PDB file of C-alpha atoms in Angstrom:
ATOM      1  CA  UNK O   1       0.000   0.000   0.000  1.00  0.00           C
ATOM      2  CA  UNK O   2       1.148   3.626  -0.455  1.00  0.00           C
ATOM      3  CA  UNK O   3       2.035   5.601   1.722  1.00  0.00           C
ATOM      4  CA  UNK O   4      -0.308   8.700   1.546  1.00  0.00           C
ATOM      5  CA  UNK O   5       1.157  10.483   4.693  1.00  0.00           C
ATOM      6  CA  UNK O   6       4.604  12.199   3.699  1.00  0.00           C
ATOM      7  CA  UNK O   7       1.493  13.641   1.026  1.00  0.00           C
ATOM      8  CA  UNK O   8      -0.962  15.488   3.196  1.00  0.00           C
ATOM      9  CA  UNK O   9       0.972  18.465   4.203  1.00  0.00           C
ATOM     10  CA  UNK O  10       1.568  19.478   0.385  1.00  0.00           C
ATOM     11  CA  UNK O  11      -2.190  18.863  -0.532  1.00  0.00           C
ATOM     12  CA  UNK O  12      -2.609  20.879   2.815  1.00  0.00           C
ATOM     13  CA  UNK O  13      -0.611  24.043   1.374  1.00  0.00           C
ATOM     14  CA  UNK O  14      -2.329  23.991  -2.170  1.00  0.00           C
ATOM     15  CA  UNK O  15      -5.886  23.263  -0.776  1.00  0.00           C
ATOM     16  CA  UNK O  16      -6.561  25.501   2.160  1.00  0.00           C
ATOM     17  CA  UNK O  17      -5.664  29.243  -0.209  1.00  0.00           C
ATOM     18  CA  UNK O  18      -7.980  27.338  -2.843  1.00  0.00           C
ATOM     19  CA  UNK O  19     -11.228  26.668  -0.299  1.00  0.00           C
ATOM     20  CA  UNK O  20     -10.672  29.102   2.325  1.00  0.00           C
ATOM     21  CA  UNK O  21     -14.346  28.616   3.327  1.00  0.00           C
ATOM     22  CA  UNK O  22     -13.515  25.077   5.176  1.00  0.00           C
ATOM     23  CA  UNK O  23     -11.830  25.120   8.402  1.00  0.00           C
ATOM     24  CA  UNK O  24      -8.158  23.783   8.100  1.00  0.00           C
ATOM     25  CA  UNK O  25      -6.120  25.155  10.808  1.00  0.00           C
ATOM     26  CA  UNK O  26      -5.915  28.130  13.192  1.00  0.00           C
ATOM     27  CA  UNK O  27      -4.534  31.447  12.713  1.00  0.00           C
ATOM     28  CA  UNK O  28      -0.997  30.285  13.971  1.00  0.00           C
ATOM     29  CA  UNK O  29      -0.691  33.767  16.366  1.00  0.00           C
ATOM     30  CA  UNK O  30      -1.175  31.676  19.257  1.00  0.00           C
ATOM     31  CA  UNK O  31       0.192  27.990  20.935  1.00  0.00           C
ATOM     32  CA  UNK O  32      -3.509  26.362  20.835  1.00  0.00           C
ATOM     33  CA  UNK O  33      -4.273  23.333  18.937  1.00  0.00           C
ATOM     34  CA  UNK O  34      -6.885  21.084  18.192  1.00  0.00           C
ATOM     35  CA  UNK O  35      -7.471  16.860  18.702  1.00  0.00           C
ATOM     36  CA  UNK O  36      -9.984  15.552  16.562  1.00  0.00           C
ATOM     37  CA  UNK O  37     -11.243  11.903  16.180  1.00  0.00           C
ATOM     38  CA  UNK O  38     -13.291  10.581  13.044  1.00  0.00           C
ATOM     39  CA  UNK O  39     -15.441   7.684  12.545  1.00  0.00           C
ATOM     40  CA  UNK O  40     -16.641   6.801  16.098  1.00  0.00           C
ATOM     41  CA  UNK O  41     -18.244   6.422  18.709  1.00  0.00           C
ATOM     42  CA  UNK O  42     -16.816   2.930  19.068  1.00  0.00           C
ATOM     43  CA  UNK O  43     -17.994   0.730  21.276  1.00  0.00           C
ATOM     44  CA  UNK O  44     -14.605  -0.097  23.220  1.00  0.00           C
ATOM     45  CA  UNK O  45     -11.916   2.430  21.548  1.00  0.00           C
ATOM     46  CA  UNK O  46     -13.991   5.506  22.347  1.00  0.00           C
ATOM     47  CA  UNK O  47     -14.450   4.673  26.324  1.00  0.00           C
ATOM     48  CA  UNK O  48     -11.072   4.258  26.935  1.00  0.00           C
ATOM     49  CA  UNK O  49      -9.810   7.228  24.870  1.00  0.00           C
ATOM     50  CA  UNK O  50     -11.819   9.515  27.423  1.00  0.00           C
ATOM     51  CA  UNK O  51     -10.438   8.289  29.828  1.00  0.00           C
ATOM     52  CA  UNK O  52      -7.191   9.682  28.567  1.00  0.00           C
ATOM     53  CA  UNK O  53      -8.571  12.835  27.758  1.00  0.00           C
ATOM     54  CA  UNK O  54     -10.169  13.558  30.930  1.00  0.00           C
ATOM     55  CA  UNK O  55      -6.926  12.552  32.987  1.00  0.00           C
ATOM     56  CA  UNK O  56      -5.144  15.448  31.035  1.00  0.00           C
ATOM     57  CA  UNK O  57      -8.302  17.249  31.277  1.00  0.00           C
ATOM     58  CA  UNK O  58      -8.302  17.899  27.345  1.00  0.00           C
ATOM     59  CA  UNK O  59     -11.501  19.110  25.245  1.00  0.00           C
ATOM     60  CA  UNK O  60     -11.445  17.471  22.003  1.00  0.00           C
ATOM     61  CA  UNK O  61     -13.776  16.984  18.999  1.00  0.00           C
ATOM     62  CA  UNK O  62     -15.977  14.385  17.630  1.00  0.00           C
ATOM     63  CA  UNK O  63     -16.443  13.950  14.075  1.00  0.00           C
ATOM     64  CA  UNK O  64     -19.347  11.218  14.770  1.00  0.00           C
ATOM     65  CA  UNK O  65     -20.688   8.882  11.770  1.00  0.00           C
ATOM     66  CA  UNK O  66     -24.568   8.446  12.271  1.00  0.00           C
ATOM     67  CA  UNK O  67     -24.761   4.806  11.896  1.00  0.00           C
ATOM     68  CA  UNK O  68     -22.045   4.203  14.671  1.00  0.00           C
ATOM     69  CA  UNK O  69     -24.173   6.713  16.839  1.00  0.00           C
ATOM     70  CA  UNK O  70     -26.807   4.780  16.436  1.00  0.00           C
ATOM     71  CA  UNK O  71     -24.953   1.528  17.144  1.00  0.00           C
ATOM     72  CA  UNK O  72     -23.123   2.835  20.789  1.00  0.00           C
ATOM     73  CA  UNK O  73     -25.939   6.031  21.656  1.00  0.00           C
ATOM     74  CA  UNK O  74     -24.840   5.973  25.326  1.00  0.00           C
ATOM     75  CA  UNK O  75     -20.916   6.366  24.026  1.00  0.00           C
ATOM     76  CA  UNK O  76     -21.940   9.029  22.057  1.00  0.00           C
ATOM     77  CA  UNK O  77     -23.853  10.308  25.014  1.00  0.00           C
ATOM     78  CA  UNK O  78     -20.854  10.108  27.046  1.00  0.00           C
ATOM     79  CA  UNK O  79     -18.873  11.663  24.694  1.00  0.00           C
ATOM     80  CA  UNK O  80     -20.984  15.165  24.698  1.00  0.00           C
ATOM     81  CA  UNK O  81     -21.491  14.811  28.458  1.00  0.00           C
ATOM     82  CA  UNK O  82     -17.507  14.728  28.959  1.00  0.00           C
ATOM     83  CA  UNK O  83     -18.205  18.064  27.331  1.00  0.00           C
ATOM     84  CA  UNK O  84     -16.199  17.939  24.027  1.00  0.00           C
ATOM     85  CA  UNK O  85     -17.463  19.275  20.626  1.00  0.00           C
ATOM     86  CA  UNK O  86     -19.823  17.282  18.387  1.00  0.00           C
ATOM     87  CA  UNK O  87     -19.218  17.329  14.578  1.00  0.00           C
ATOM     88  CA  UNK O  88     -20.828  15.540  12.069  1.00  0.00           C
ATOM     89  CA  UNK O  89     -18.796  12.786   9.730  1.00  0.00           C
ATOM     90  CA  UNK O  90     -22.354  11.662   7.855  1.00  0.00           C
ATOM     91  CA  UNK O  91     -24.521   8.597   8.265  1.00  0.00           C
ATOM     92  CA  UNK O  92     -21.987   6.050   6.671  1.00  0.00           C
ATOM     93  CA  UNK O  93     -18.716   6.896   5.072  1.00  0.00           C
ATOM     94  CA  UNK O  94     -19.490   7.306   2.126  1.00  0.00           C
ATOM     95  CA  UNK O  95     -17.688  10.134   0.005  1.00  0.00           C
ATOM     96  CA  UNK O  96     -20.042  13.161  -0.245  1.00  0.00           C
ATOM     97  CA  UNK O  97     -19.621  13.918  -4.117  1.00  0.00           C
ATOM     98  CA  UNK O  98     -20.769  10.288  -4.623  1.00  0.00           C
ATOM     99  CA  UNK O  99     -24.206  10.817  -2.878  1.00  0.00           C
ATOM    100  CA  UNK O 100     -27.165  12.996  -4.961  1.00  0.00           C
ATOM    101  CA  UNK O 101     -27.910  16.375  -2.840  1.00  0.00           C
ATOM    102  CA  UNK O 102     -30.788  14.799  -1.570  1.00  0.00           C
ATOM    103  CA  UNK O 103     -28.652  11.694  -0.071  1.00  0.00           C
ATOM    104  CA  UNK O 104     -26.252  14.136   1.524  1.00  0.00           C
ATOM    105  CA  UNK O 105     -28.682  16.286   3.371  1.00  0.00           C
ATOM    106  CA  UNK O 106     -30.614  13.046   4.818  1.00  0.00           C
ATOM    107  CA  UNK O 107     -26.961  11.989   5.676  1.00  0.00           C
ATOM    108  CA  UNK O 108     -26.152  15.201   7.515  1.00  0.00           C
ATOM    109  CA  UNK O 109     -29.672  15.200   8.915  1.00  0.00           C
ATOM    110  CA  UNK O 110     -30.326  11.626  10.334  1.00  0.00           C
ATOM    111  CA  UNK O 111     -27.464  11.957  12.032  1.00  0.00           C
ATOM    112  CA  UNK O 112     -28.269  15.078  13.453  1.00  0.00           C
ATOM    113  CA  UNK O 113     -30.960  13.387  14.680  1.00  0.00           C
ATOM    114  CA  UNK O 114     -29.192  10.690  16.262  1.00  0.00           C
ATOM    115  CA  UNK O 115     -27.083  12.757  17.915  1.00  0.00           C
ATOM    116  CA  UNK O 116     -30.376  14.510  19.470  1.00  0.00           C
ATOM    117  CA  UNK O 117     -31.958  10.930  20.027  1.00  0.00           C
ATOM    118  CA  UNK O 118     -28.732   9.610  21.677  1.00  0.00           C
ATOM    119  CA  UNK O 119     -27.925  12.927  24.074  1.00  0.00           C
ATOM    120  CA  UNK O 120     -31.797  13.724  25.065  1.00  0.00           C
ATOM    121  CA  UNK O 121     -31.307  16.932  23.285  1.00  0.00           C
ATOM    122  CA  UNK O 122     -33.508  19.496  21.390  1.00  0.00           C
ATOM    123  CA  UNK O 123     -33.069  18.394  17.579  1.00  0.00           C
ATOM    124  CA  UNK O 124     -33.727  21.616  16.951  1.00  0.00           C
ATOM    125  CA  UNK O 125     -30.989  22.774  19.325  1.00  0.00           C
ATOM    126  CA  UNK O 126     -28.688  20.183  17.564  1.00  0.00           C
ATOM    127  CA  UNK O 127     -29.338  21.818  14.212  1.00  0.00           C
ATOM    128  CA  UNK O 128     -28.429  25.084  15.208  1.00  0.00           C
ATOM    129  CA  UNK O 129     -25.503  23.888  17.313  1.00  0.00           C
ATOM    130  CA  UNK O 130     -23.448  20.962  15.631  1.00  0.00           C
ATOM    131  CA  UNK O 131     -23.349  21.760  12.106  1.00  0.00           C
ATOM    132  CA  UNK O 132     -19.594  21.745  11.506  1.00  0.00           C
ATOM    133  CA  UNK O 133     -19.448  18.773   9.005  1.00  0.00           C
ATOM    134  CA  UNK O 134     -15.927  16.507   8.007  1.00  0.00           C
ATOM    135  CA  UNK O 135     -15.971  15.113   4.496  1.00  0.00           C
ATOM    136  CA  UNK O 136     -15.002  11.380   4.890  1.00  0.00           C
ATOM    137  CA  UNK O 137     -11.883  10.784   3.526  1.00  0.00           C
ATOM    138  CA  UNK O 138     -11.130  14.581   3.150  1.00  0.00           C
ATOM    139  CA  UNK O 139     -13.068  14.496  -0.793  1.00  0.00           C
ATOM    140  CA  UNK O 140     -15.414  17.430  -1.917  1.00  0.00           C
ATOM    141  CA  UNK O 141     -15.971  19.365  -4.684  1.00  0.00           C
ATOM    142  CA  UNK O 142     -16.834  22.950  -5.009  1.00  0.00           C
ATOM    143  CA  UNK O 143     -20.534  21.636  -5.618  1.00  0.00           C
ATOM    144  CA  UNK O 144     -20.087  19.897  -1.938  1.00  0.00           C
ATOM    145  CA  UNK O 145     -19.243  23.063  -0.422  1.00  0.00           C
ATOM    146  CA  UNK O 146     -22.046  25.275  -1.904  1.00  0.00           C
ATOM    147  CA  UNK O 147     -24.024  22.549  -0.546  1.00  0.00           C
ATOM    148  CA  UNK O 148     -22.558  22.785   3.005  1.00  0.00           C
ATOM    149  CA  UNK O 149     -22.964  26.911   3.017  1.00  0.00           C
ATOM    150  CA  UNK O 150     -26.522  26.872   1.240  1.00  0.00           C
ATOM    151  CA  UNK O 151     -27.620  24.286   4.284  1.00  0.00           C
ATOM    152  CA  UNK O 152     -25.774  26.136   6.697  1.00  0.00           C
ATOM    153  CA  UNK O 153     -23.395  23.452   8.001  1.00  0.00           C
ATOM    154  CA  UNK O 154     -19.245  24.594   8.274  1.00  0.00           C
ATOM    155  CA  UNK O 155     -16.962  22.337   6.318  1.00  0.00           C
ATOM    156  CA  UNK O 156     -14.037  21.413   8.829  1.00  0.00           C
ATOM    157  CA  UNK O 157     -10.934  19.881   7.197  1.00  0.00           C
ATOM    158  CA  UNK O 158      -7.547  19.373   8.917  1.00  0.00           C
ATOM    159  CA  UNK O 159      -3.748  20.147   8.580  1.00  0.00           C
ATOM    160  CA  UNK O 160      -1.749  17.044   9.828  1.00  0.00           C
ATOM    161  CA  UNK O 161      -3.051  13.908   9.458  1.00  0.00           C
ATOM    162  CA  UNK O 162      -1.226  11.247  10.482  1.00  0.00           C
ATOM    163  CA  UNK O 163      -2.275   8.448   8.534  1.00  0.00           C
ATOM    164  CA  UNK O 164      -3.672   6.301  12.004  1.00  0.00           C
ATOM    165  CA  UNK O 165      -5.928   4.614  10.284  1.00  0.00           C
ATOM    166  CA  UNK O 166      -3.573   2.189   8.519  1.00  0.00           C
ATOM    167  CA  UNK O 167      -1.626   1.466  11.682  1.00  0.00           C
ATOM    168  CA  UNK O 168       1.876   2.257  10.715  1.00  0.00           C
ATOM    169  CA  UNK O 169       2.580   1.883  14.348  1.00  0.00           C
ATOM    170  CA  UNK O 170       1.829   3.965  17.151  1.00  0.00           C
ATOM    171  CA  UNK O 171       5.342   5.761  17.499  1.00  0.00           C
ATOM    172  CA  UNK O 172       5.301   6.771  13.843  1.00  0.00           C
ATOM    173  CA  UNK O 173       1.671   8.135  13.844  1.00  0.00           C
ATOM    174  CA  UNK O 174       3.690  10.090  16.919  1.00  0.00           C
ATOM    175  CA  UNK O 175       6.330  10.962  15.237  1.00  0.00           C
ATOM    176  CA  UNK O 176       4.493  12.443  12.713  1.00  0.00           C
ATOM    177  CA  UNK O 177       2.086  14.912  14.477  1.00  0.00           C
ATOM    178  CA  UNK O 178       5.423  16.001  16.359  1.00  0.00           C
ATOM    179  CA  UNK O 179       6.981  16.932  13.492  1.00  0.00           C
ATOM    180  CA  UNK O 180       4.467  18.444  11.630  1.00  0.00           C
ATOM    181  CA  UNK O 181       2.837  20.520  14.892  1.00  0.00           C
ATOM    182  CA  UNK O 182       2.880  24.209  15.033  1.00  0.00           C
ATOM    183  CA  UNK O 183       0.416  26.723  16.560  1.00  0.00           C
ATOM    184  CA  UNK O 184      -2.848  26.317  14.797  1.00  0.00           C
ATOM    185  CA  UNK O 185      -2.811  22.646  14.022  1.00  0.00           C
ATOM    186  CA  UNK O 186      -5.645  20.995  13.814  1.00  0.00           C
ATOM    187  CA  UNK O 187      -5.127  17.150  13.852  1.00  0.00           C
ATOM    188  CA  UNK O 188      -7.139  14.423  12.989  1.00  0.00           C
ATOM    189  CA  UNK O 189      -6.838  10.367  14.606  1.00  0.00           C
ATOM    190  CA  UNK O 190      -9.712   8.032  14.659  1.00  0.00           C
ATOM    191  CA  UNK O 191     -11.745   6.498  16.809  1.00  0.00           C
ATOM    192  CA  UNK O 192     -13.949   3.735  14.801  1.00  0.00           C
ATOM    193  CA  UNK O 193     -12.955   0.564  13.668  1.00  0.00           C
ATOM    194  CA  UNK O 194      -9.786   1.443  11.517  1.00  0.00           C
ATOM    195  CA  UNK O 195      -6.978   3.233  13.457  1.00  0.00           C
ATOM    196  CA  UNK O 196      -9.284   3.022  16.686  1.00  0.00           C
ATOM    197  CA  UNK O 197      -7.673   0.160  17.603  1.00  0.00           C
ATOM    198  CA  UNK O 198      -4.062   2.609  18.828  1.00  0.00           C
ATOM    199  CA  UNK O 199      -6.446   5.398  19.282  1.00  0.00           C
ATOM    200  CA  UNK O 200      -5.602   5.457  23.103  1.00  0.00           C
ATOM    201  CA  UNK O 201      -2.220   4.366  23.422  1.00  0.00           C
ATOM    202  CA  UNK O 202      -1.678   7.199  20.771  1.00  0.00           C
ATOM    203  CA  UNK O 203      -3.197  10.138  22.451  1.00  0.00           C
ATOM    204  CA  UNK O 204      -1.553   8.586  26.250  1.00  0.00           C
ATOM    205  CA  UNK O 205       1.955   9.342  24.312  1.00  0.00           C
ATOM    206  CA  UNK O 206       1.277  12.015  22.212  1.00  0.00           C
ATOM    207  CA  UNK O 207      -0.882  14.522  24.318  1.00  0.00           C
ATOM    208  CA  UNK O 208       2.029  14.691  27.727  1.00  0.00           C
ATOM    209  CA  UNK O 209       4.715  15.462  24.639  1.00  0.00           C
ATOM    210  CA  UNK O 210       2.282  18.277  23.177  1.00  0.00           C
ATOM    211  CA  UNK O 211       1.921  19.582  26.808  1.00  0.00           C
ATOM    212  CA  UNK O 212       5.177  19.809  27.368  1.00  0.00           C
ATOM    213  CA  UNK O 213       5.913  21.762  24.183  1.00  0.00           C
ATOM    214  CA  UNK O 214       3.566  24.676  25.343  1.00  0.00           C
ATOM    215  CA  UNK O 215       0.430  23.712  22.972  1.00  0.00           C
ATOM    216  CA  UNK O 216      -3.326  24.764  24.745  1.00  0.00           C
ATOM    217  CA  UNK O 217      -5.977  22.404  23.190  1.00  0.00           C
ATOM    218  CA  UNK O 218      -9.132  23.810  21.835  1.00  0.00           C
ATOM    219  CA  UNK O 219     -12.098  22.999  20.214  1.00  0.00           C
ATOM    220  CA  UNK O 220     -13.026  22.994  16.351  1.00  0.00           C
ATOM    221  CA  UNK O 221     -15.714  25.946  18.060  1.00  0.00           C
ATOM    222  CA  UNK O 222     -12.838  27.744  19.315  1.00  0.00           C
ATOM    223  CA  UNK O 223     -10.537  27.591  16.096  1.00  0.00           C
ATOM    224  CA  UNK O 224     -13.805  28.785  14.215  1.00  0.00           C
ATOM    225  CA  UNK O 225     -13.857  32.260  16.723  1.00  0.00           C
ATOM    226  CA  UNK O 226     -10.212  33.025  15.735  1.00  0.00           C
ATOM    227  CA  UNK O 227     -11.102  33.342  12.149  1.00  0.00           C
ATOM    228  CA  UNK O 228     -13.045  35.685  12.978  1.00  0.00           C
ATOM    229  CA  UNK O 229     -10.330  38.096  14.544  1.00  0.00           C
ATOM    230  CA  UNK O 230      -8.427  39.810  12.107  1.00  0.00           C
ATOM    231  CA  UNK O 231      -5.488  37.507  11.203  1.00  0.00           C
ATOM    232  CA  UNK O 232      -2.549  39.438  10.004  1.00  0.00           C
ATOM    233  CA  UNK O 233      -0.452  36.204   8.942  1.00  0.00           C
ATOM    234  CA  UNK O 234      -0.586  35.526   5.508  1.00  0.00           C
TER     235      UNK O 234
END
């Protein structure tokens, strides 16, 4: 298989100028940086990794797929009770520019739904609040994103991805995300049932080192507030 990872920071550089509308990183004018997980919750994986997170008292984010909500509703529950941010990954993971319009906003909105169903929340609370959305596998198109806007959802993308998922091995996932870090990262590990399996002995190993380096953590709500402030970085 190929290695994609040595990849992702180039088609970092030349996407984010191209689709500044997605999320991809913070403004860099500050240490904070953000933990993400895709593709939960997971029925054993996701437990344990809050577990870590709370011990180091860390607020992450949860890009959640709908069926797996559906599957594990009280470790989704837990998850938003632990009080870290809810995003949405769709109902399967399926690639967005494969699904009709129609398909994609049943996606977004059945598992908005279970997200509602699973946390005894307002669904119309839900639909105001989590709408930042993660393409799976990182694909859209330009037609995806007018999509996203026109339904008033915030694409959320990533700049330094690892490559978990295939399991290189937990030090070299490590290695990675250290080497690539700097102030504004946002980074993205998984949760479900590929990469999930190192999904806590990564973030034991990798969170302490990130502490020590000076690096806040913050939510994918938090990075979204900073574009907001002027940002006089190009």
């Amino acid at each position: 298989m190929i290695q994609l990872a040595p990849l992702y920071p180039i088609i970092h550089q030349i996407l984010k100028p191209t689709f500044p509308s997605c999320l991809w990183s913070g403004t860099g004018t500050s240490p904070t940086i953000a933990l993400t997980f895709d593709d939960g919750p997971h029925p054993q994986h996701t437990p344990k990794l809050l577990k870590i997170l709370d011990k180091y008292n860390i607020t992450a984010s949860f890009f959640s797929l709908g069926t797996c909500i559906q599957h594990s509703p009280s470790i989704a529950k837990q998850v938003y009770q632990s009080g870290h941010w809810l995003g949405l990954h769709g109902w399967t993971h399926q690639n967005f520019p494969s699904l009709s319009p129609y398909q994609l906003k049943q996606s977004l909105e059945q598992t908005q739904t279970a997200i509602a169903k699973a946390c005894d929340l307002d669904i119309q609370y839900v639909k105001n609040n989590i709408r930042d959305v993660r393409p799976p596998n990182g694909i859209f198109t330009p037609q995806t994103l007018q999509y996203l806007q026109q339904w008033d959802y915030r694409p959320v993308m990533w700049s330094i991805v690892p490559e978990d998922w295939v399991r290189p091995g937990v030090s070299i996932v490590i290695e990675r995300v250290m080497q690539q870090v700097k102030p504004g990262s946002l980074i993205v590990l998984h949760d479900g049932y590929c990469g999930g399996e190192d999904v806590t002995e990564t973030a034991a190993l990798l969170i302490p080192r990130l502490l020590d380096q000076g690096y806040q953590f913050v939510t994918i709500e938090q990075l979204w507030s900073c574009q907001k402030t002027p940002n006089i970085n190009p």
